[in-house]
Amino acid sequence: MRIATTIFLTDRTVSPTRLARSLEQRGFSGLYLPEHTHIPVSRDTDAPMGGELPAQYGRTLDPFVALGQAAAVTERLHLGTGITLVAQHDPIGLAKQVATVDHLSGGRLTLGIGYGWNVEEAADHGVDWPTRRERVRDHMALMRALWAPEPTAYEGPYGSVRASSAHPKPVQAPRELAPGKPLYGPRTLIGAAAGPKLFAAIADHADGWLPIGGRGLTESVPVLRRVWEDAGRDPKDLQVVPYAVQPNPGKLGHYAELGIEEVVLQLPSAREAEVLRTLDDFAQYL
């Protein structure tokens, strides 16, 4: 099982370069970073974990800039977002950012995407909350038109682009959604709670699931596999990557029994010394 990590990198934590080097030197497989552009101080949306929202949410570094730094000082470390709030982005600009990081890293990027939880943050980006899932699907389709090998136009309900020269292209090879229907771009995992809408979206336009916290997978993974296969996807291509996990040997053993090949462990949003101590503790799982 590959052991990756995630952390809220902020202006007060270990730097991306120091962390990336330390991960690669110790043999960890990857680094995933979350995204929040801002956190409105006056909001009605509850924190996802309940209680007060930790200050790190409003201090996060831009994940693509930070991952670009991490790519520059490593050779093997896989890089990912967990998650990119696709509905809050201009998809033409986001397509360029994603393809650039994948190109500069030699194809090491995983694009974790999701729908978000903060209604007020999304509203400041002009996102009407009930439309966020449809916006994500539409934006991803537009981005894949730009990633296609030949100039490809796209017109959808939330965006359009003319057939264009758009480089660099993502390094990663296309996968098949169905015979003759390629899926362009880096490996894409959707991070959201289990349910029919999510599983249909994964089967429709992603490579797999990024279940945050990793709970309930015994029941959920078989359901997702059925939806995936019913959509005509190849069973061996489905990827499930538990995310932001607090590890113990029993939990990781259970994931292995479910056929899971990668897990992302949660690091503290802290300065270098504390993060390195946690990495040394997590090394027992490598």
mmCIF file of C-alpha atoms in Angstrom:
data_model
loop_
_atom_site.group_PDB
_atom_site.id
_atom_site.type_symbol
_atom_site.label_atom_id
_atom_site.label_comp_id
_atom_site.label_asym_id
_atom_site.label_seq_id
_atom_site.Cartn_x
_atom_site.Cartn_y
_atom_site.Cartn_z
ATOM 1 C CA MET A 1 0.000 0.000 0.000
ATOM 2 C CA ARG A 2 1.313 3.443 -0.939
ATOM 3 C CA ILE A 3 1.345 5.902 1.963
ATOM 4 C CA ALA A 4 0.840 9.556 1.048
ATOM 5 C CA THR A 5 0.159 12.555 3.269
ATOM 6 C CA THR A 6 -1.933 15.689 3.396
ATOM 7 C CA ILE A 7 -1.483 18.894 5.348
ATOM 8 C CA PHE A 8 -2.944 22.375 5.604
ATOM 9 C CA LEU A 9 0.158 24.267 4.477
ATOM 10 C CA THR A 10 -0.075 27.884 5.613
ATOM 11 C CA ASP A 11 2.119 30.931 6.091
ATOM 12 C CA ARG A 12 2.876 29.585 9.591
ATOM 13 C CA THR A 13 3.803 25.966 8.847
ATOM 14 C CA VAL A 14 6.663 23.981 7.388
ATOM 15 C CA SER A 15 7.426 25.115 3.836
ATOM 16 C CA PRO A 16 6.402 23.087 0.766
ATOM 17 C CA THR A 17 10.020 22.494 -0.227
ATOM 18 C CA ARG A 18 11.173 21.287 3.190
ATOM 19 C CA LEU A 19 8.172 19.001 3.537
ATOM 20 C CA ALA A 20 8.427 17.584 0.015
ATOM 21 C CA ARG A 21 12.112 16.745 0.414
ATOM 22 C CA SER A 22 11.452 15.110 3.788
ATOM 23 C CA LEU A 23 8.614 13.000 2.390
ATOM 24 C CA GLU A 24 10.660 11.749 -0.551
ATOM 25 C CA GLN A 25 13.705 11.017 1.605
ATOM 26 C CA ARG A 26 11.605 8.907 4.002
ATOM 27 C CA GLY A 27 9.839 6.967 1.251
ATOM 28 C CA PHE A 28 6.329 8.434 1.403
ATOM 29 C CA SER A 29 4.516 8.248 -1.910
ATOM 30 C CA GLY A 30 2.807 11.618 -2.156
ATOM 31 C CA LEU A 31 1.720 15.028 -0.886
ATOM 32 C CA TYR A 32 -1.868 16.282 -1.264
ATOM 33 C CA LEU A 33 -2.902 19.853 -0.454
ATOM 34 C CA PRO A 34 -6.344 21.375 0.241
ATOM 35 C CA GLU A 35 -7.733 24.626 -1.126
ATOM 36 C CA HIS A 36 -9.612 27.602 0.274
ATOM 37 C CA THR A 37 -9.255 31.010 -1.341
ATOM 38 C CA HIS A 38 -10.676 32.756 1.720
ATOM 39 C CA ILE A 39 -13.029 32.139 4.646
ATOM 40 C CA PRO A 40 -15.659 34.848 5.197
ATOM 41 C CA VAL A 41 -15.635 35.675 8.898
ATOM 42 C CA SER A 42 -19.403 36.167 8.924
ATOM 43 C CA ARG A 43 -21.117 33.028 7.705
ATOM 44 C CA ASP A 44 -24.045 30.728 8.408
ATOM 45 C CA THR A 45 -22.285 27.577 7.173
ATOM 46 C CA ASP A 46 -21.187 25.288 10.001
ATOM 47 C CA ALA A 47 -17.626 23.988 10.081
ATOM 48 C CA PRO A 48 -17.521 20.499 8.557
ATOM 49 C CA MET A 49 -16.113 18.976 11.742
ATOM 50 C CA GLY A 50 -18.421 20.943 14.054
ATOM 51 C CA GLY A 51 -17.399 23.590 16.558
ATOM 52 C CA GLU A 52 -15.095 26.461 15.713
ATOM 53 C CA LEU A 53 -13.362 26.408 12.355
ATOM 54 C CA PRO A 54 -9.559 26.097 12.829
ATOM 55 C CA ALA A 55 -7.586 29.158 11.772
ATOM 56 C CA GLN A 56 -5.622 27.117 9.211
ATOM 57 C CA TYR A 57 -8.641 27.100 6.865
ATOM 58 C CA GLY A 58 -8.258 30.820 6.251
ATOM 59 C CA ARG A 59 -4.467 30.682 5.918
ATOM 60 C CA THR A 60 -3.963 27.937 3.306
ATOM 61 C CA LEU A 61 -1.357 28.408 0.618
ATOM 62 C CA ASP A 62 -2.454 28.193 -2.996
ATOM 63 C CA PRO A 63 -2.126 24.455 -3.694
ATOM 64 C CA PHE A 64 -0.849 24.734 -7.270
ATOM 65 C CA VAL A 65 1.881 27.221 -6.370
ATOM 66 C CA ALA A 66 2.917 25.073 -3.391
ATOM 67 C CA LEU A 67 2.845 21.855 -5.445
ATOM 68 C CA GLY A 68 4.936 23.536 -8.114
ATOM 69 C CA GLN A 69 7.580 24.224 -5.469
ATOM 70 C CA ALA A 70 7.336 20.636 -4.244
ATOM 71 C CA ALA A 71 7.744 19.313 -7.785
ATOM 72 C CA ALA A 72 10.886 21.378 -8.301
ATOM 73 C CA VAL A 73 12.752 19.768 -5.379
ATOM 74 C CA THR A 74 11.640 16.142 -5.838
ATOM 75 C CA GLU A 75 11.857 13.464 -8.498
ATOM 76 C CA ARG A 76 9.463 10.688 -7.432
ATOM 77 C CA LEU A 77 6.978 12.243 -4.998
ATOM 78 C CA HIS A 78 3.424 12.217 -6.319
ATOM 79 C CA LEU A 79 1.535 15.492 -5.940
ATOM 80 C CA GLY A 80 -2.167 16.048 -5.474
ATOM 81 C CA THR A 81 -4.952 18.398 -4.520
ATOM 82 C CA GLY A 82 -7.406 17.425 -1.845
ATOM 83 C CA ILE A 83 -9.547 19.076 -2.961
ATOM 84 C CA THR A 84 -9.679 21.631 -5.760
ATOM 85 C CA LEU A 85 -12.924 23.613 -5.562
ATOM 86 C CA VAL A 86 -13.542 23.470 -9.302
ATOM 87 C CA ALA A 87 -16.803 25.446 -9.304
ATOM 88 C CA GLN A 88 -14.960 28.448 -7.814
ATOM 89 C CA HIS A 89 -12.431 28.624 -10.677
ATOM 90 C CA ASP A 90 -12.416 29.977 -14.198
ATOM 91 C CA PRO A 91 -12.059 26.583 -15.927
ATOM 92 C CA ILE A 92 -9.842 27.904 -18.732
ATOM 93 C CA GLY A 93 -7.326 29.246 -16.232
ATOM 94 C CA LEU A 94 -7.601 26.152 -14.037
ATOM 95 C CA ALA A 95 -6.948 23.887 -17.030
ATOM 96 C CA LYS A 96 -3.694 25.766 -17.631
ATOM 97 C CA GLN A 97 -2.618 25.505 -13.962
ATOM 98 C CA VAL A 98 -3.326 21.779 -13.782
ATOM 99 C CA ALA A 99 -1.603 20.977 -17.069
ATOM 100 C CA THR A 100 1.423 23.090 -16.113
ATOM 101 C CA VAL A 101 1.978 21.312 -12.795
ATOM 102 C CA ASP A 102 1.506 17.923 -14.433
ATOM 103 C CA HIS A 103 3.937 18.881 -17.214
ATOM 104 C CA LEU A 104 6.607 20.303 -14.906
ATOM 105 C CA SER A 105 6.383 17.318 -12.537
ATOM 106 C CA GLY A 106 6.631 14.750 -15.310
ATOM 107 C CA GLY A 107 3.078 13.481 -14.887
ATOM 108 C CA ARG A 108 3.029 13.211 -11.087
ATOM 109 C CA LEU A 109 -0.208 15.140 -10.444
ATOM 110 C CA THR A 110 -3.476 13.796 -9.062
ATOM 111 C CA LEU A 111 -6.355 16.251 -9.365
ATOM 112 C CA GLY A 112 -8.605 15.774 -6.367
ATOM 113 C CA ILE A 113 -11.832 17.686 -6.983
ATOM 114 C CA GLY A 114 -14.965 18.345 -4.986
ATOM 115 C CA TYR A 115 -17.983 20.486 -4.353
ATOM 116 C CA GLY A 116 -17.044 22.340 -1.185
ATOM 117 C CA TRP A 117 -18.887 23.011 2.056
ATOM 118 C CA ASN A 118 -18.652 26.795 2.573
ATOM 119 C CA VAL A 119 -21.684 28.476 1.001
ATOM 120 C CA GLU A 120 -20.376 31.992 1.631
ATOM 121 C CA GLU A 121 -16.951 31.308 0.105
ATOM 122 C CA ALA A 122 -18.607 29.893 -3.018
ATOM 123 C CA ALA A 123 -21.020 32.827 -3.225
ATOM 124 C CA ASP A 124 -18.123 35.294 -3.346
ATOM 125 C CA HIS A 125 -16.979 33.409 -6.459
ATOM 126 C CA GLY A 126 -20.410 33.813 -8.024
ATOM 127 C CA VAL A 127 -21.466 30.206 -7.413
ATOM 128 C CA ASP A 128 -25.173 29.580 -6.846
ATOM 129 C CA TRP A 129 -24.956 26.780 -4.266
ATOM 130 C CA PRO A 130 -27.576 24.372 -5.689
ATOM 131 C CA THR A 131 -25.756 24.381 -9.040
ATOM 132 C CA ARG A 132 -22.288 23.484 -7.714
ATOM 133 C CA ARG A 133 -22.286 19.804 -8.747
ATOM 134 C CA GLU A 134 -23.464 20.601 -12.260
ATOM 135 C CA ARG A 135 -20.876 23.384 -12.472
ATOM 136 C CA VAL A 136 -18.068 21.007 -11.512
ATOM 137 C CA ARG A 137 -19.095 18.506 -14.194
ATOM 138 C CA ASP A 138 -19.380 21.279 -16.798
ATOM 139 C CA HIS A 139 -16.041 22.856 -15.878
ATOM 140 C CA MET A 140 -14.284 19.482 -16.016
ATOM 141 C CA ALA A 141 -15.715 18.832 -19.481
ATOM 142 C CA LEU A 142 -14.459 22.224 -20.670
ATOM 143 C CA MET A 143 -11.013 21.574 -19.195
ATOM 144 C CA ARG A 144 -10.804 18.210 -20.930
ATOM 145 C CA ALA A 145 -11.599 19.886 -24.235
ATOM 146 C CA LEU A 146 -8.513 22.061 -23.704
ATOM 147 C CA TRP A 147 -6.444 18.995 -22.723
ATOM 148 C CA ALA A 148 -7.466 17.060 -25.851
ATOM 149 C CA PRO A 149 -4.642 16.466 -28.351
ATOM 150 C CA GLU A 150 -6.442 18.368 -31.127
ATOM 151 C CA PRO A 151 -8.185 21.767 -30.824
ATOM 152 C CA THR A 152 -11.624 20.989 -29.446
ATOM 153 C CA ALA A 153 -14.522 23.355 -28.815
ATOM 154 C CA TYR A 154 -16.864 23.023 -25.863
ATOM 155 C CA GLU A 155 -20.123 24.737 -24.977
ATOM 156 C CA GLY A 156 -21.951 23.997 -21.764
ATOM 157 C CA PRO A 157 -24.401 25.612 -19.366
ATOM 158 C CA TYR A 158 -21.674 27.308 -17.275
ATOM 159 C CA GLY A 159 -18.854 27.894 -19.729
ATOM 160 C CA SER A 160 -17.603 27.580 -23.263
ATOM 161 C CA VAL A 161 -14.342 27.658 -25.170
ATOM 162 C CA ARG A 162 -13.499 27.854 -28.845
ATOM 163 C CA ALA A 163 -11.335 25.185 -30.462
ATOM 164 C CA SER A 164 -7.951 26.426 -29.307
ATOM 165 C CA SER A 165 -4.237 25.850 -29.189
ATOM 166 C CA ALA A 166 -3.712 25.098 -25.479
ATOM 167 C CA HIS A 167 -0.389 23.856 -24.175
ATOM 168 C CA PRO A 168 1.196 22.269 -22.245
ATOM 169 C CA LYS A 169 -0.918 19.139 -22.313
ATOM 170 C CA PRO A 170 -1.085 16.920 -19.231
ATOM 171 C CA VAL A 171 1.594 14.229 -19.389
ATOM 172 C CA GLN A 172 -0.653 11.394 -18.240
ATOM 173 C CA ALA A 173 -2.140 9.223 -20.951
ATOM 174 C CA PRO A 174 -5.909 9.245 -21.580
ATOM 175 C CA ARG A 175 -8.043 6.512 -20.030
ATOM 176 C CA GLU A 176 -11.256 5.051 -21.444
ATOM 177 C CA LEU A 177 -14.654 6.052 -20.085
ATOM 178 C CA ALA A 178 -16.084 3.728 -22.725
ATOM 179 C CA PRO A 179 -14.831 2.367 -26.043
ATOM 180 C CA GLY A 180 -13.883 5.350 -28.183
ATOM 181 C CA LYS A 181 -14.538 7.846 -25.369
ATOM 182 C CA PRO A 182 -11.212 8.961 -23.842
ATOM 183 C CA LEU A 183 -10.778 10.683 -20.488
ATOM 184 C CA TYR A 184 -8.070 13.352 -20.866
ATOM 185 C CA GLY A 185 -6.060 14.927 -18.078
ATOM 186 C CA PRO A 186 -4.313 13.817 -14.905
ATOM 187 C CA ARG A 187 -5.716 11.175 -12.584
ATOM 188 C CA THR A 188 -8.903 12.695 -11.164
ATOM 189 C CA LEU A 189 -10.499 11.652 -7.880
ATOM 190 C CA ILE A 190 -13.697 13.150 -6.461
ATOM 191 C CA GLY A 191 -13.739 13.885 -2.742
ATOM 192 C CA ALA A 192 -17.237 13.950 -1.252
ATOM 193 C CA ALA A 193 -19.572 11.910 0.949
ATOM 194 C CA ALA A 194 -20.885 8.571 -0.319
ATOM 195 C CA GLY A 195 -24.196 8.621 -2.145
ATOM 196 C CA PRO A 196 -25.907 7.978 -5.478
ATOM 197 C CA LYS A 197 -25.086 11.402 -6.951
ATOM 198 C CA LEU A 198 -21.416 11.114 -6.056
ATOM 199 C CA PHE A 199 -21.013 7.564 -7.333
ATOM 200 C CA ALA A 200 -22.741 8.445 -10.610
ATOM 201 C CA ALA A 201 -20.354 11.397 -11.045
ATOM 202 C CA ILE A 202 -17.300 9.236 -10.357
ATOM 203 C CA ALA A 203 -18.385 6.683 -12.951
ATOM 204 C CA ASP A 204 -19.211 9.457 -15.412
ATOM 205 C CA HIS A 205 -16.040 11.580 -15.399
ATOM 206 C CA ALA A 206 -13.393 10.514 -12.863
ATOM 207 C CA ASP A 207 -10.846 7.827 -12.054
ATOM 208 C CA GLY A 208 -12.081 7.174 -8.551
ATOM 209 C CA TRP A 209 -13.054 8.358 -5.089
ATOM 210 C CA LEU A 210 -11.230 10.327 -2.396
ATOM 211 C CA PRO A 211 -13.346 9.462 0.686
ATOM 212 C CA ILE A 212 -12.477 11.999 3.350
ATOM 213 C CA GLY A 213 -11.824 10.339 6.706
ATOM 214 C CA GLY A 214 -12.166 6.844 5.252
ATOM 215 C CA ARG A 215 -15.197 5.754 7.303
ATOM 216 C CA GLY A 216 -17.871 3.342 6.121
ATOM 217 C CA LEU A 217 -15.907 1.917 3.217
ATOM 218 C CA THR A 218 -16.974 -1.671 3.900
ATOM 219 C CA GLU A 219 -20.496 -0.755 2.834
ATOM 220 C CA SER A 220 -19.717 1.982 0.309
ATOM 221 C CA VAL A 221 -16.960 0.476 -1.842
ATOM 222 C CA PRO A 222 -19.044 -2.459 -3.144
ATOM 223 C CA VAL A 223 -21.858 -0.060 -4.061
ATOM 224 C CA LEU A 224 -19.446 2.208 -5.930
ATOM 225 C CA ARG A 225 -17.988 -0.788 -7.763
ATOM 226 C CA ARG A 226 -21.456 -1.810 -8.967
ATOM 227 C CA VAL A 227 -22.224 1.709 -10.215
ATOM 228 C CA TRP A 228 -18.833 1.850 -11.916
ATOM 229 C CA GLU A 229 -19.287 -1.472 -13.715
ATOM 230 C CA ASP A 230 -22.901 -0.681 -14.651
ATOM 231 C CA ALA A 231 -21.564 2.434 -16.394
ATOM 232 C CA GLY A 232 -19.317 0.230 -18.527
ATOM 233 C CA ARG A 233 -16.087 1.145 -16.754
ATOM 234 C CA ASP A 234 -13.322 -1.449 -16.415
ATOM 235 C CA PRO A 235 -13.391 -2.857 -12.838
ATOM 236 C CA LYS A 236 -9.602 -2.837 -12.545
ATOM 237 C CA ASP A 237 -9.456 0.918 -13.252
ATOM 238 C CA LEU A 238 -11.460 2.092 -10.211
ATOM 239 C CA GLN A 239 -9.294 3.763 -7.557
ATOM 240 C CA VAL A 240 -10.399 4.424 -3.977
ATOM 241 C CA VAL A 241 -7.967 6.521 -1.920
ATOM 242 C CA PRO A 242 -8.991 7.165 1.732
ATOM 243 C CA TYR A 243 -8.029 10.733 2.551
ATOM 244 C CA ALA A 244 -7.035 12.655 5.705
ATOM 245 C CA VAL A 245 -6.828 9.396 7.664
ATOM 246 C CA GLN A 246 -5.595 9.060 11.240
ATOM 247 C CA PRO A 247 -3.791 5.719 10.934
ATOM 248 C CA ASN A 248 -3.515 2.575 12.982
ATOM 249 C CA PRO A 249 -2.410 -0.904 11.865
ATOM 250 C CA GLY A 250 -5.918 -2.369 12.006
ATOM 251 C CA LYS A 251 -7.402 0.387 9.872
ATOM 252 C CA LEU A 252 -4.752 0.127 7.174
ATOM 253 C CA GLY A 253 -5.038 -3.660 7.194
ATOM 254 C CA HIS A 254 -8.779 -3.345 6.648
ATOM 255 C CA TYR A 255 -8.226 -1.007 3.708
ATOM 256 C CA ALA A 256 -5.866 -3.552 2.176
ATOM 257 C CA GLU A 257 -8.564 -6.243 2.503
ATOM 258 C CA LEU A 258 -10.889 -3.963 0.515
ATOM 259 C CA GLY A 259 -8.341 -3.809 -2.314
ATOM 260 C CA ILE A 260 -7.239 -0.253 -1.565
ATOM 261 C CA GLU A 261 -3.721 0.471 -2.796
ATOM 262 C CA GLU A 262 -3.138 4.036 -1.543
ATOM 263 C CA VAL A 263 -4.043 5.939 1.607
ATOM 264 C CA VAL A 264 -3.440 9.597 2.510
ATOM 265 C CA LEU A 265 -2.520 10.285 6.144
ATOM 266 C CA GLN A 266 -3.302 13.583 7.889
ATOM 267 C CA LEU A 267 -0.318 15.625 9.094
ATOM 268 C CA PRO A 268 -0.682 18.418 11.659
ATOM 269 C CA SER A 269 -0.752 21.966 10.327
ATOM 270 C CA ALA A 270 2.391 22.869 12.219
ATOM 271 C CA ARG A 271 5.977 24.019 12.026
ATOM 272 C CA GLU A 272 8.747 21.829 10.719
ATOM 273 C CA ALA A 273 9.837 20.095 13.924
ATOM 274 C CA GLU A 274 6.354 18.824 14.793
ATOM 275 C CA VAL A 275 5.625 17.733 11.236
ATOM 276 C CA LEU A 276 8.906 15.804 11.011
ATOM 277 C CA ARG A 277 8.174 14.058 14.322
ATOM 278 C CA THR A 278 4.819 12.968 12.916
ATOM 279 C CA LEU A 279 6.466 11.712 9.735
ATOM 280 C CA ASP A 280 8.862 9.641 11.803
ATOM 281 C CA ASP A 281 5.897 8.153 13.678
ATOM 282 C CA PHE A 282 4.030 7.433 10.405
ATOM 283 C CA ALA A 283 7.133 5.710 8.987
ATOM 284 C CA GLN A 284 5.995 2.510 10.741
ATOM 285 C CA TYR A 285 3.294 2.184 8.073
ATOM 286 C CA LEU A 286 5.637 2.385 5.081
#
